[in-house]
């Protein structure tokens, strides 16, 4: 069987360099290009890449994906910064290339995906829910893509179940003290040397709390999800948002 021809964008970055190693070590894949900032995107076409793994920055990702989709190159995207407007633009771009698949995964680690799923399941049963994400201090964006997605899933589950707004008697607060409001769910971002990527979902009800915590201790935690994404995206046209859609979680 022929190997999947894979390129990595953001190949010198923290996660991109790990992805270069993981793709290079996968028996069913061939690393055909490893691009950094300033490298020509045409290399993707010249190298015959079938899938581009996009791990750059929110400022670069949209342009990179436009190029990939226009050239029929499937994409597995970990880069953060996705707004409704950006997703609408991507969907429009994909309409002109209906065979092409794009997976955007706010988090490639299986544990983080499960945490999001469990949090969404639990959210309707508790009066209060807050999200705390904790990352290394070199991270450019806050809150994390994972925390934003977690809060959105929680909010959607609560809305569907008809939950009342969360209790919160705060009248005066220093700006930021109650975190960022993501669809009514407070999200708090910690940046601390020594950390990599961590998240807690705190749920509170009458006389009880439930804490869901996930820790990524090394960038290797994201690799099985990236490799799974590469294998599945070639047979999954259109936009898929969230690795959970590839995990058959039931
Ligand atoms: N979904 C997931 O599971 C994960 C997602 N991420 C996300 O991935 C992104 C990257 O994170 P991280 O590796 O920590 O960040 P880094 O800053 O370490 O890496 C980003 C790399 O992309 C390069 N780059 C910037 N623009 C381009 C471009 N147009 N073409 C090619 N390369 C480019 C940067 O170059 P230069 O340094 O010169 O700017 C840098 O080497 C972030 O959005 C992060 O949140 C991270 C971990 C897991
Ligand atoms: O920048 C990071 O490191 C990470 N970014 C992603 C995010 O913003 O959710 C995924 C993970 O948390 C690591």
PDB file of C-alpha atoms and ligand atoms in Angstrom:
ATOM      1  CA  UNK A   1       0.000   0.000   0.000  1.00  0.00           C
ATOM      2  CA  UNK A   2       1.354   3.446  -0.867  1.00  0.00           C
ATOM      3  CA  UNK A   3       2.269   5.776   1.986  1.00  0.00           C
ATOM      4  CA  UNK A   4       0.316   8.978   2.711  1.00  0.00           C
ATOM      5  CA  UNK A   5       2.317  11.999   1.581  1.00  0.00           C
ATOM      6  CA  UNK A   6       2.278  14.470   4.483  1.00  0.00           C
ATOM      7  CA  UNK A   7       3.608  18.010   4.950  1.00  0.00           C
ATOM      8  CA  UNK A   8       3.965  19.933   8.205  1.00  0.00           C
ATOM      9  CA  UNK A   9       3.476  23.724   8.373  1.00  0.00           C
ATOM     10  CA  UNK A  10       5.051  25.363  11.414  1.00  0.00           C
ATOM     11  CA  UNK A  11       7.680  22.636  11.372  1.00  0.00           C
ATOM     12  CA  UNK A  12      10.131  24.445  13.666  1.00  0.00           C
ATOM     13  CA  UNK A  13       7.572  25.271  16.357  1.00  0.00           C
ATOM     14  CA  UNK A  14       6.976  23.472  19.662  1.00  0.00           C
ATOM     15  CA  UNK A  15       4.243  21.162  18.390  1.00  0.00           C
ATOM     16  CA  UNK A  16       5.262  21.300  14.725  1.00  0.00           C
ATOM     17  CA  UNK A  17       8.735  19.891  15.416  1.00  0.00           C
ATOM     18  CA  UNK A  18       7.170  17.015  17.366  1.00  0.00           C
ATOM     19  CA  UNK A  19       4.751  16.412  14.467  1.00  0.00           C
ATOM     20  CA  UNK A  20       7.677  16.260  12.025  1.00  0.00           C
ATOM     21  CA  UNK A  21       9.165  13.465  14.152  1.00  0.00           C
ATOM     22  CA  UNK A  22       5.852  11.615  14.530  1.00  0.00           C
ATOM     23  CA  UNK A  23       4.986  11.723  10.817  1.00  0.00           C
ATOM     24  CA  UNK A  24       8.544  10.686   9.942  1.00  0.00           C
ATOM     25  CA  UNK A  25       8.256   7.692  12.277  1.00  0.00           C
ATOM     26  CA  UNK A  26       4.800   6.545  11.072  1.00  0.00           C
ATOM     27  CA  UNK A  27       5.111   3.448   8.881  1.00  0.00           C
ATOM     28  CA  UNK A  28       2.167   4.447   6.675  1.00  0.00           C
ATOM     29  CA  UNK A  29       3.297   8.060   6.082  1.00  0.00           C
ATOM     30  CA  UNK A  30       6.033   9.868   4.226  1.00  0.00           C
ATOM     31  CA  UNK A  31       7.090  13.362   5.330  1.00  0.00           C
ATOM     32  CA  UNK A  32       7.383  15.209   2.017  1.00  0.00           C
ATOM     33  CA  UNK A  33       7.733  18.808   3.254  1.00  0.00           C
ATOM     34  CA  UNK A  34       8.453  20.631   6.512  1.00  0.00           C
ATOM     35  CA  UNK A  35       7.763  24.346   6.130  1.00  0.00           C
ATOM     36  CA  UNK A  36       8.552  27.227   8.458  1.00  0.00           C
ATOM     37  CA  UNK A  37       7.730  30.924   8.300  1.00  0.00           C
ATOM     38  CA  UNK A  38       8.763  32.431   4.955  1.00  0.00           C
ATOM     39  CA  UNK A  39       8.938  29.111   3.102  1.00  0.00           C
ATOM     40  CA  UNK A  40       7.047  28.902  -0.225  1.00  0.00           C
ATOM     41  CA  UNK A  41       3.628  27.254  -0.044  1.00  0.00           C
ATOM     42  CA  UNK A  42       4.147  26.048  -3.635  1.00  0.00           C
ATOM     43  CA  UNK A  43       6.477  23.446  -2.098  1.00  0.00           C
ATOM     44  CA  UNK A  44       3.333  21.640  -0.953  1.00  0.00           C
ATOM     45  CA  UNK A  45       2.232  21.166  -4.557  1.00  0.00           C
ATOM     46  CA  UNK A  46       5.733  20.403  -5.867  1.00  0.00           C
ATOM     47  CA  UNK A  47       6.241  17.734  -3.180  1.00  0.00           C
ATOM     48  CA  UNK A  48       2.895  16.080  -3.984  1.00  0.00           C
ATOM     49  CA  UNK A  49       1.598  16.506  -0.423  1.00  0.00           C
ATOM     50  CA  UNK A  50      -1.817  14.908   0.108  1.00  0.00           C
ATOM     51  CA  UNK A  51      -2.267  16.190   3.668  1.00  0.00           C
ATOM     52  CA  UNK A  52      -0.900  19.327   5.340  1.00  0.00           C
ATOM     53  CA  UNK A  53      -0.640  19.383   9.125  1.00  0.00           C
ATOM     54  CA  UNK A  54      -1.129  23.047  10.069  1.00  0.00           C
ATOM     55  CA  UNK A  55       0.525  24.090  13.352  1.00  0.00           C
ATOM     56  CA  UNK A  56       1.462  27.753  12.915  1.00  0.00           C
ATOM     57  CA  UNK A  57      -0.215  30.848  14.333  1.00  0.00           C
ATOM     58  CA  UNK A  58      -3.708  32.371  14.236  1.00  0.00           C
ATOM     59  CA  UNK A  59      -2.300  35.050  11.902  1.00  0.00           C
ATOM     60  CA  UNK A  60      -1.015  32.506   9.350  1.00  0.00           C
ATOM     61  CA  UNK A  61      -3.529  29.685   9.433  1.00  0.00           C
ATOM     62  CA  UNK A  62      -6.291  31.159   7.264  1.00  0.00           C
ATOM     63  CA  UNK A  63      -3.984  31.997   4.345  1.00  0.00           C
ATOM     64  CA  UNK A  64      -2.297  28.612   4.573  1.00  0.00           C
ATOM     65  CA  UNK A  65      -5.630  26.794   4.508  1.00  0.00           C
ATOM     66  CA  UNK A  66      -6.887  28.874   1.579  1.00  0.00           C
ATOM     67  CA  UNK A  67      -3.857  27.680  -0.383  1.00  0.00           C
ATOM     68  CA  UNK A  68      -4.264  24.037   0.651  1.00  0.00           C
ATOM     69  CA  UNK A  69      -7.979  23.864  -0.128  1.00  0.00           C
ATOM     70  CA  UNK A  70      -7.549  25.622  -3.497  1.00  0.00           C
ATOM     71  CA  UNK A  71      -4.976  22.958  -4.406  1.00  0.00           C
ATOM     72  CA  UNK A  72      -7.030  20.015  -3.124  1.00  0.00           C
ATOM     73  CA  UNK A  73      -4.627  19.309  -0.253  1.00  0.00           C
ATOM     74  CA  UNK A  74      -6.423  17.949   2.821  1.00  0.00           C
ATOM     75  CA  UNK A  75      -5.561  19.662   6.106  1.00  0.00           C
ATOM     76  CA  UNK A  76      -5.304  18.665   9.742  1.00  0.00           C
ATOM     77  CA  UNK A  77      -5.293  21.861  11.783  1.00  0.00           C
ATOM     78  CA  UNK A  78      -4.253  22.379  15.400  1.00  0.00           C
ATOM     79  CA  UNK A  79      -3.713  26.120  15.235  1.00  0.00           C
ATOM     80  CA  UNK A  80      -6.050  28.173  17.416  1.00  0.00           C
ATOM     81  CA  UNK A  81      -7.949  31.398  16.738  1.00  0.00           C
ATOM     82  CA  UNK A  82     -11.130  30.092  15.096  1.00  0.00           C
ATOM     83  CA  UNK A  83     -14.063  32.514  15.090  1.00  0.00           C
ATOM     84  CA  UNK A  84     -17.462  32.056  13.453  1.00  0.00           C
ATOM     85  CA  UNK A  85     -16.346  34.441  10.682  1.00  0.00           C
ATOM     86  CA  UNK A  86     -13.180  32.452   9.996  1.00  0.00           C
ATOM     87  CA  UNK A  87     -15.103  29.185   9.908  1.00  0.00           C
ATOM     88  CA  UNK A  88     -17.671  30.670   7.504  1.00  0.00           C
ATOM     89  CA  UNK A  89     -14.847  31.806   5.214  1.00  0.00           C
ATOM     90  CA  UNK A  90     -13.323  28.320   5.287  1.00  0.00           C
ATOM     91  CA  UNK A  91     -16.677  26.677   4.502  1.00  0.00           C
ATOM     92  CA  UNK A  92     -17.062  28.964   1.494  1.00  0.00           C
ATOM     93  CA  UNK A  93     -13.559  28.092   0.292  1.00  0.00           C
ATOM     94  CA  UNK A  94     -14.347  24.398   0.666  1.00  0.00           C
ATOM     95  CA  UNK A  95     -17.472  24.703  -1.490  1.00  0.00           C
ATOM     96  CA  UNK A  96     -15.213  25.215  -4.502  1.00  0.00           C
ATOM     97  CA  UNK A  97     -13.235  22.063  -3.618  1.00  0.00           C
ATOM     98  CA  UNK A  98     -15.845  19.594  -2.341  1.00  0.00           C
ATOM     99  CA  UNK A  99     -13.535  16.568  -2.311  1.00  0.00           C
ATOM    100  CA  UNK A 100     -11.105  18.195   0.121  1.00  0.00           C
ATOM    101  CA  UNK A 101     -11.222  17.468   3.850  1.00  0.00           C
ATOM    102  CA  UNK A 102     -10.233  19.793   6.696  1.00  0.00           C
ATOM    103  CA  UNK A 103     -10.107  18.696  10.323  1.00  0.00           C
ATOM    104  CA  UNK A 104      -9.755  21.482  12.888  1.00  0.00           C
ATOM    105  CA  UNK A 105      -8.987  20.041  16.314  1.00  0.00           C
ATOM    106  CA  UNK A 106      -8.826  22.468  19.260  1.00  0.00           C
ATOM    107  CA  UNK A 107      -6.958  19.673  21.027  1.00  0.00           C
ATOM    108  CA  UNK A 108      -5.401  16.495  19.597  1.00  0.00           C
ATOM    109  CA  UNK A 109      -4.874  14.759  22.934  1.00  0.00           C
ATOM    110  CA  UNK A 110      -7.361  11.963  23.525  1.00  0.00           C
ATOM    111  CA  UNK A 111      -7.630  12.822  27.229  1.00  0.00           C
ATOM    112  CA  UNK A 112      -8.458  16.449  26.506  1.00  0.00           C
ATOM    113  CA  UNK A 113     -11.127  15.440  23.987  1.00  0.00           C
ATOM    114  CA  UNK A 114     -12.648  13.064  26.546  1.00  0.00           C
ATOM    115  CA  UNK A 115     -12.585  15.820  29.189  1.00  0.00           C
ATOM    116  CA  UNK A 116     -14.572  18.070  26.860  1.00  0.00           C
ATOM    117  CA  UNK A 117     -17.060  15.280  26.166  1.00  0.00           C
ATOM    118  CA  UNK A 118     -17.490  14.413  29.860  1.00  0.00           C
ATOM    119  CA  UNK A 119     -17.853  18.096  30.765  1.00  0.00           C
ATOM    120  CA  UNK A 120     -20.616  18.575  28.206  1.00  0.00           C
ATOM    121  CA  UNK A 121     -22.414  15.472  29.549  1.00  0.00           C
ATOM    122  CA  UNK A 122     -22.118  16.617  33.171  1.00  0.00           C
ATOM    123  CA  UNK A 123     -22.938  20.291  32.638  1.00  0.00           C
ATOM    124  CA  UNK A 124     -26.736  20.051  32.815  1.00  0.00           C
ATOM    125  CA  UNK A 125     -26.651  18.375  36.233  1.00  0.00           C
ATOM    126  CA  UNK A 126     -24.818  21.165  38.098  1.00  0.00           C
ATOM    127  CA  UNK A 127     -25.846  24.728  38.913  1.00  0.00           C
ATOM    128  CA  UNK A 128     -22.369  26.156  38.412  1.00  0.00           C
ATOM    129  CA  UNK A 129     -19.556  25.413  35.991  1.00  0.00           C
ATOM    130  CA  UNK A 130     -16.268  27.231  35.385  1.00  0.00           C
ATOM    131  CA  UNK A 131     -13.255  26.347  33.243  1.00  0.00           C
ATOM    132  CA  UNK A 132      -9.635  26.925  34.270  1.00  0.00           C
ATOM    133  CA  UNK A 133      -6.923  26.401  31.667  1.00  0.00           C
ATOM    134  CA  UNK A 134      -3.241  26.456  32.596  1.00  0.00           C
ATOM    135  CA  UNK A 135      -0.434  26.748  30.030  1.00  0.00           C
ATOM    136  CA  UNK A 136       3.239  27.539  29.497  1.00  0.00           C
ATOM    137  CA  UNK A 137       3.965  31.292  29.434  1.00  0.00           C
ATOM    138  CA  UNK A 138       5.045  31.274  25.749  1.00  0.00           C
ATOM    139  CA  UNK A 139       1.477  30.692  24.615  1.00  0.00           C
ATOM    140  CA  UNK A 140       0.254  33.602  22.465  1.00  0.00           C
ATOM    141  CA  UNK A 141      -3.510  33.300  22.895  1.00  0.00           C
ATOM    142  CA  UNK A 142      -5.881  33.287  25.858  1.00  0.00           C
ATOM    143  CA  UNK A 143      -8.096  31.625  26.663  1.00  0.00           C
ATOM    144  CA  UNK A 144      -6.879  28.456  24.956  1.00  0.00           C
ATOM    145  CA  UNK A 145      -8.755  27.022  21.987  1.00  0.00           C
ATOM    146  CA  UNK A 146      -9.517  23.978  24.107  1.00  0.00           C
ATOM    147  CA  UNK A 147     -11.030  26.012  26.948  1.00  0.00           C
ATOM    148  CA  UNK A 148     -13.095  28.079  24.535  1.00  0.00           C
ATOM    149  CA  UNK A 149     -14.432  24.942  22.861  1.00  0.00           C
ATOM    150  CA  UNK A 150     -15.090  23.291  26.237  1.00  0.00           C
ATOM    151  CA  UNK A 151     -17.085  26.292  27.407  1.00  0.00           C
ATOM    152  CA  UNK A 152     -19.053  26.398  24.136  1.00  0.00           C
ATOM    153  CA  UNK A 153     -19.945  22.693  24.434  1.00  0.00           C
ATOM    154  CA  UNK A 154     -20.966  23.169  28.072  1.00  0.00           C
ATOM    155  CA  UNK A 155     -23.092  26.203  27.223  1.00  0.00           C
ATOM    156  CA  UNK A 156     -24.800  24.381  24.343  1.00  0.00           C
ATOM    157  CA  UNK A 157     -25.592  21.371  26.560  1.00  0.00           C
ATOM    158  CA  UNK A 158     -27.014  23.623  29.279  1.00  0.00           C
ATOM    159  CA  UNK A 159     -29.090  25.595  26.800  1.00  0.00           C
ATOM    160  CA  UNK A 160     -30.491  22.389  25.309  1.00  0.00           C
ATOM    161  CA  UNK A 161     -31.434  21.153  28.788  1.00  0.00           C
ATOM    162  CA  UNK A 162     -33.060  24.488  29.660  1.00  0.00           C
ATOM    163  CA  UNK A 163     -30.682  25.228  32.566  1.00  0.00           C
ATOM    164  CA  UNK A 164     -31.026  28.545  34.378  1.00  0.00           C
ATOM    165  CA  UNK A 165     -28.116  31.026  34.246  1.00  0.00           C
ATOM    166  CA  UNK A 166     -25.379  30.304  36.769  1.00  0.00           C
ATOM    167  CA  UNK A 167     -25.707  31.819  40.245  1.00  0.00           C
ATOM    168  CA  UNK A 168     -23.237  34.678  40.785  1.00  0.00           C
ATOM    169  CA  UNK A 169     -23.878  37.493  43.233  1.00  0.00           C
ATOM    170  CA  UNK A 170     -20.794  39.499  42.255  1.00  0.00           C
ATOM    171  CA  UNK A 171     -21.608  43.199  42.252  1.00  0.00           C
ATOM    172  CA  UNK A 172     -18.148  44.759  42.166  1.00  0.00           C
ATOM    173  CA  UNK A 173     -15.097  43.076  40.650  1.00  0.00           C
ATOM    174  CA  UNK A 174     -11.652  44.031  39.455  1.00  0.00           C
ATOM    175  CA  UNK A 175     -11.671  43.684  35.663  1.00  0.00           C
ATOM    176  CA  UNK A 176     -10.840  40.086  34.742  1.00  0.00           C
ATOM    177  CA  UNK A 177     -11.379  38.701  38.238  1.00  0.00           C
ATOM    178  CA  UNK A 178     -14.292  36.548  37.081  1.00  0.00           C
ATOM    179  CA  UNK A 179     -12.479  35.401  33.946  1.00  0.00           C
ATOM    180  CA  UNK A 180     -13.614  35.660  30.335  1.00  0.00           C
ATOM    181  CA  UNK A 181     -17.276  35.057  29.562  1.00  0.00           C
ATOM    182  CA  UNK A 182     -17.610  32.369  26.877  1.00  0.00           C
ATOM    183  CA  UNK A 183     -21.324  31.906  26.175  1.00  0.00           C
ATOM    184  CA  UNK A 184     -22.050  32.508  29.869  1.00  0.00           C
ATOM    185  CA  UNK A 185     -19.345  30.154  31.166  1.00  0.00           C
ATOM    186  CA  UNK A 186     -16.464  31.839  33.045  1.00  0.00           C
ATOM    187  CA  UNK A 187     -13.053  30.799  31.656  1.00  0.00           C
ATOM    188  CA  UNK A 188      -9.840  31.556  33.557  1.00  0.00           C
ATOM    189  CA  UNK A 189      -6.364  31.410  31.982  1.00  0.00           C
ATOM    190  CA  UNK A 190      -3.173  30.763  33.991  1.00  0.00           C
ATOM    191  CA  UNK A 191       0.309  31.163  32.422  1.00  0.00           C
ATOM    192  CA  UNK A 192       3.050  29.531  34.476  1.00  0.00           C
ATOM    193  CA  UNK A 193       6.645  28.485  33.781  1.00  0.00           C
ATOM    194  CA  UNK A 194       6.932  24.714  34.174  1.00  0.00           C
ATOM    195  CA  UNK A 195       3.486  23.954  32.780  1.00  0.00           C
ATOM    196  CA  UNK A 196       2.614  22.661  29.310  1.00  0.00           C
ATOM    197  CA  UNK A 197      -1.169  22.353  28.726  1.00  0.00           C
ATOM    198  CA  UNK A 198      -3.700  21.623  31.462  1.00  0.00           C
ATOM    199  CA  UNK A 199      -7.390  22.168  32.070  1.00  0.00           C
ATOM    200  CA  UNK A 200      -9.866  21.853  34.906  1.00  0.00           C
ATOM    201  CA  UNK A 201     -13.610  21.943  34.595  1.00  0.00           C
ATOM    202  CA  UNK A 202     -15.180  22.751  37.967  1.00  0.00           C
ATOM    203  CA  UNK A 203     -18.824  21.796  38.407  1.00  0.00           C
ATOM    204  CA  UNK A 204     -20.813  22.665  41.530  1.00  0.00           C
ATOM    205  CA  UNK A 205     -24.220  21.616  42.800  1.00  0.00           C
ATOM    206  CA  UNK A 206     -26.004  21.512  46.139  1.00  0.00           C
ATOM    207  CA  UNK A 207     -23.484  20.098  48.656  1.00  0.00           C
ATOM    208  CA  UNK A 208     -21.142  18.636  46.030  1.00  0.00           C
ATOM    209  CA  UNK A 209     -18.534  19.479  43.418  1.00  0.00           C
ATOM    210  CA  UNK A 210     -17.078  17.533  40.528  1.00  0.00           C
ATOM    211  CA  UNK A 211     -13.662  18.399  39.099  1.00  0.00           C
ATOM    212  CA  UNK A 212     -12.532  17.094  35.707  1.00  0.00           C
ATOM    213  CA  UNK A 213      -8.814  17.630  35.144  1.00  0.00           C
ATOM    214  CA  UNK A 214      -6.595  16.838  32.198  1.00  0.00           C
ATOM    215  CA  UNK A 215      -2.822  17.302  31.914  1.00  0.00           C
ATOM    216  CA  UNK A 216      -0.713  17.209  28.769  1.00  0.00           C
ATOM    217  CA  UNK A 217       2.771  16.631  30.149  1.00  0.00           C
ATOM    218  CA  UNK A 218       4.611  16.493  26.806  1.00  0.00           C
ATOM    219  CA  UNK A 219       3.886  17.456  23.214  1.00  0.00           C
ATOM    220  CA  UNK A 220       3.916  13.732  22.410  1.00  0.00           C
ATOM    221  CA  UNK A 221       0.385  13.664  23.924  1.00  0.00           C
ATOM    222  CA  UNK A 222      -0.916  15.352  20.767  1.00  0.00           C
ATOM    223  CA  UNK A 223       0.693  12.967  18.266  1.00  0.00           C
ATOM    224  CA  UNK A 224      -1.723   9.997  18.211  1.00  0.00           C
ATOM    225  CA  UNK A 225      -4.551  12.449  17.513  1.00  0.00           C
ATOM    226  CA  UNK A 226      -2.629  14.158  14.722  1.00  0.00           C
ATOM    227  CA  UNK A 227      -1.769  10.834  13.066  1.00  0.00           C
ATOM    228  CA  UNK A 228      -5.370   9.643  13.393  1.00  0.00           C
ATOM    229  CA  UNK A 229      -6.500  12.934  11.844  1.00  0.00           C
ATOM    230  CA  UNK A 230      -4.138  12.493   8.878  1.00  0.00           C
ATOM    231  CA  UNK A 231      -5.404   8.938   8.247  1.00  0.00           C
ATOM    232  CA  UNK A 232      -9.084   9.915   8.455  1.00  0.00           C
ATOM    233  CA  UNK A 233      -9.157  13.340   6.778  1.00  0.00           C
ATOM    234  CA  UNK A 234      -8.371  11.950   3.330  1.00  0.00           C
ATOM    235  CA  UNK A 235     -11.728  10.096   3.382  1.00  0.00           C
ATOM    236  CA  UNK A 236     -13.715  12.847   5.140  1.00  0.00           C
ATOM    237  CA  UNK A 237     -14.530  15.706   2.752  1.00  0.00           C
ATOM    238  CA  UNK A 238     -15.654  19.084   4.061  1.00  0.00           C
ATOM    239  CA  UNK A 239     -15.028  20.692   7.429  1.00  0.00           C
ATOM    240  CA  UNK A 240     -14.888  18.600  10.587  1.00  0.00           C
ATOM    241  CA  UNK A 241     -14.531  20.561  13.840  1.00  0.00           C
ATOM    242  CA  UNK A 242     -13.224  18.514  16.780  1.00  0.00           C
ATOM    243  CA  UNK A 243     -11.295  15.255  16.922  1.00  0.00           C
ATOM    244  CA  UNK A 244     -14.218  13.676  18.801  1.00  0.00           C
ATOM    245  CA  UNK A 245     -15.908  13.306  15.402  1.00  0.00           C
ATOM    246  CA  UNK A 246     -13.218  10.760  14.435  1.00  0.00           C
ATOM    247  CA  UNK A 247     -13.244   8.855  17.743  1.00  0.00           C
ATOM    248  CA  UNK A 248     -16.542   6.940  17.566  1.00  0.00           C
ATOM    249  CA  UNK A 249     -17.320   7.902  21.171  1.00  0.00           C
ATOM    250  CA  UNK A 250     -20.956   6.827  20.864  1.00  0.00           C
TER     251      UNK A 250
HETATM  252  N1  LIG B   1      -4.693  21.391  18.720  1.00  0.00           N
HETATM  253  C1  LIG B   1      -3.741  20.985  19.558  1.00  0.00           C
HETATM  254  O1  LIG B   1      -3.773  19.880  20.117  1.00  0.00           O
HETATM  255  C2  LIG B   1      -2.585  21.906  19.827  1.00  0.00           C
HETATM  256  C3  LIG B   1      -2.589  23.146  19.260  1.00  0.00           C
HETATM  257  N2  LIG B   1      -1.552  24.000  19.478  1.00  0.00           N
HETATM  258  C4  LIG B   1      -1.636  25.269  18.775  1.00  0.00           C
HETATM  259  O2  LIG B   1      -0.716  25.217  17.683  1.00  0.00           O
HETATM  260  C5  LIG B   1      -0.224  26.525  17.422  1.00  0.00           C
HETATM  261  C6  LIG B   1       1.301  26.489  17.483  1.00  0.00           C
HETATM  262  O3  LIG B   1       1.701  26.286  18.833  1.00  0.00           O
HETATM  263  P1  LIG B   1       3.243  26.199  19.239  1.00  0.00           P
HETATM  264  O4  LIG B   1       3.920  25.123  18.452  1.00  0.00           O
HETATM  265  O5  LIG B   1       3.274  26.148  20.711  1.00  0.00           O
HETATM  266  O6  LIG B   1       3.752  27.634  18.735  1.00  0.00           O
HETATM  267  P2  LIG B   1       5.213  27.999  18.197  1.00  0.00           P
HETATM  268  O7  LIG B   1       5.271  29.488  18.194  1.00  0.00           O
HETATM  269  O8  LIG B   1       6.242  27.221  18.930  1.00  0.00           O
HETATM  270  O9  LIG B   1       5.191  27.454  16.687  1.00  0.00           O
HETATM  271  C7  LIG B   1       4.556  28.076  15.611  1.00  0.00           C
HETATM  272  C8  LIG B   1       5.523  27.967  14.440  1.00  0.00           C
HETATM  273  O10 LIG B   1       4.860  28.349  13.244  1.00  0.00           O
HETATM  274  C9  LIG B   1       5.772  29.163  12.503  1.00  0.00           C
HETATM  275  N3  LIG B   1       5.033  29.944  11.521  1.00  0.00           N
HETATM  276  C10 LIG B   1       4.403  31.127  11.667  1.00  0.00           C
HETATM  277  N4  LIG B   1       3.809  31.483  10.513  1.00  0.00           N
HETATM  278  C11 LIG B   1       4.075  30.494   9.631  1.00  0.00           C
HETATM  279  C12 LIG B   1       3.754  30.287   8.262  1.00  0.00           C
HETATM  280  N5  LIG B   1       3.010  31.181   7.580  1.00  0.00           N
HETATM  281  N6  LIG B   1       4.175  29.155   7.656  1.00  0.00           N
HETATM  282  C13 LIG B   1       4.908  28.243   8.312  1.00  0.00           C
HETATM  283  N7  LIG B   1       5.282  28.388   9.614  1.00  0.00           N
HETATM  284  C14 LIG B   1       4.857  29.500  10.249  1.00  0.00           C
HETATM  285  C15 LIG B   1       6.474  29.980  13.562  1.00  0.00           C
HETATM  286  O11 LIG B   1       7.647  30.576  13.061  1.00  0.00           O
HETATM  287  P3  LIG B   1       8.275  31.866  13.850  1.00  0.00           P
HETATM  288  O12 LIG B   1       8.771  31.325  15.145  1.00  0.00           O
HETATM  289  O13 LIG B   1       9.333  32.339  12.925  1.00  0.00           O
HETATM  290  O14 LIG B   1       7.152  32.820  14.045  1.00  0.00           O
HETATM  291  C16 LIG B   1       6.752  28.885  14.610  1.00  0.00           C
HETATM  292  O15 LIG B   1       7.913  28.148  14.294  1.00  0.00           O
HETATM  293  C17 LIG B   1      -0.882  27.444  18.454  1.00  0.00           C
HETATM  294  O16 LIG B   1      -2.039  28.022  17.906  1.00  0.00           O
HETATM  295  C18 LIG B   1      -1.255  26.480  19.568  1.00  0.00           C
HETATM  296  O17 LIG B   1      -2.305  26.939  20.370  1.00  0.00           O
HETATM  297  C19 LIG B   1      -0.481  23.647  20.235  1.00  0.00           C
HETATM  298  C20 LIG B   1      -0.432  22.428  20.848  1.00  0.00           C
HETATM  299  C21 LIG B   1      -1.499  21.464  20.698  1.00  0.00           C
HETATM  300  O1  LIG B   2      -0.550  26.489  22.793  1.00  0.00           O
HETATM  301  C1  LIG B   2      -0.574  25.343  23.308  1.00  0.00           C
HETATM  302  O2  LIG B   2       0.391  24.856  23.900  1.00  0.00           O
HETATM  303  C2  LIG B   2      -1.807  24.580  23.185  1.00  0.00           C
HETATM  304  N1  LIG B   2      -2.772  25.047  22.444  1.00  0.00           N
HETATM  305  C3  LIG B   2      -4.038  24.448  22.219  1.00  0.00           C
HETATM  306  C4  LIG B   2      -5.135  25.294  22.802  1.00  0.00           C
HETATM  307  O3  LIG B   2      -5.055  26.534  22.725  1.00  0.00           O
HETATM  308  O4  LIG B   2      -6.119  24.742  23.302  1.00  0.00           O
HETATM  309  C5  LIG B   2      -4.081  23.003  22.676  1.00  0.00           C
HETATM  310  C6  LIG B   2      -3.325  22.725  23.940  1.00  0.00           C
HETATM  311  O5  LIG B   2      -3.983  23.315  24.991  1.00  0.00           O
HETATM  312  C7  LIG B   2      -1.891  23.237  23.834  1.00  0.00           C
END
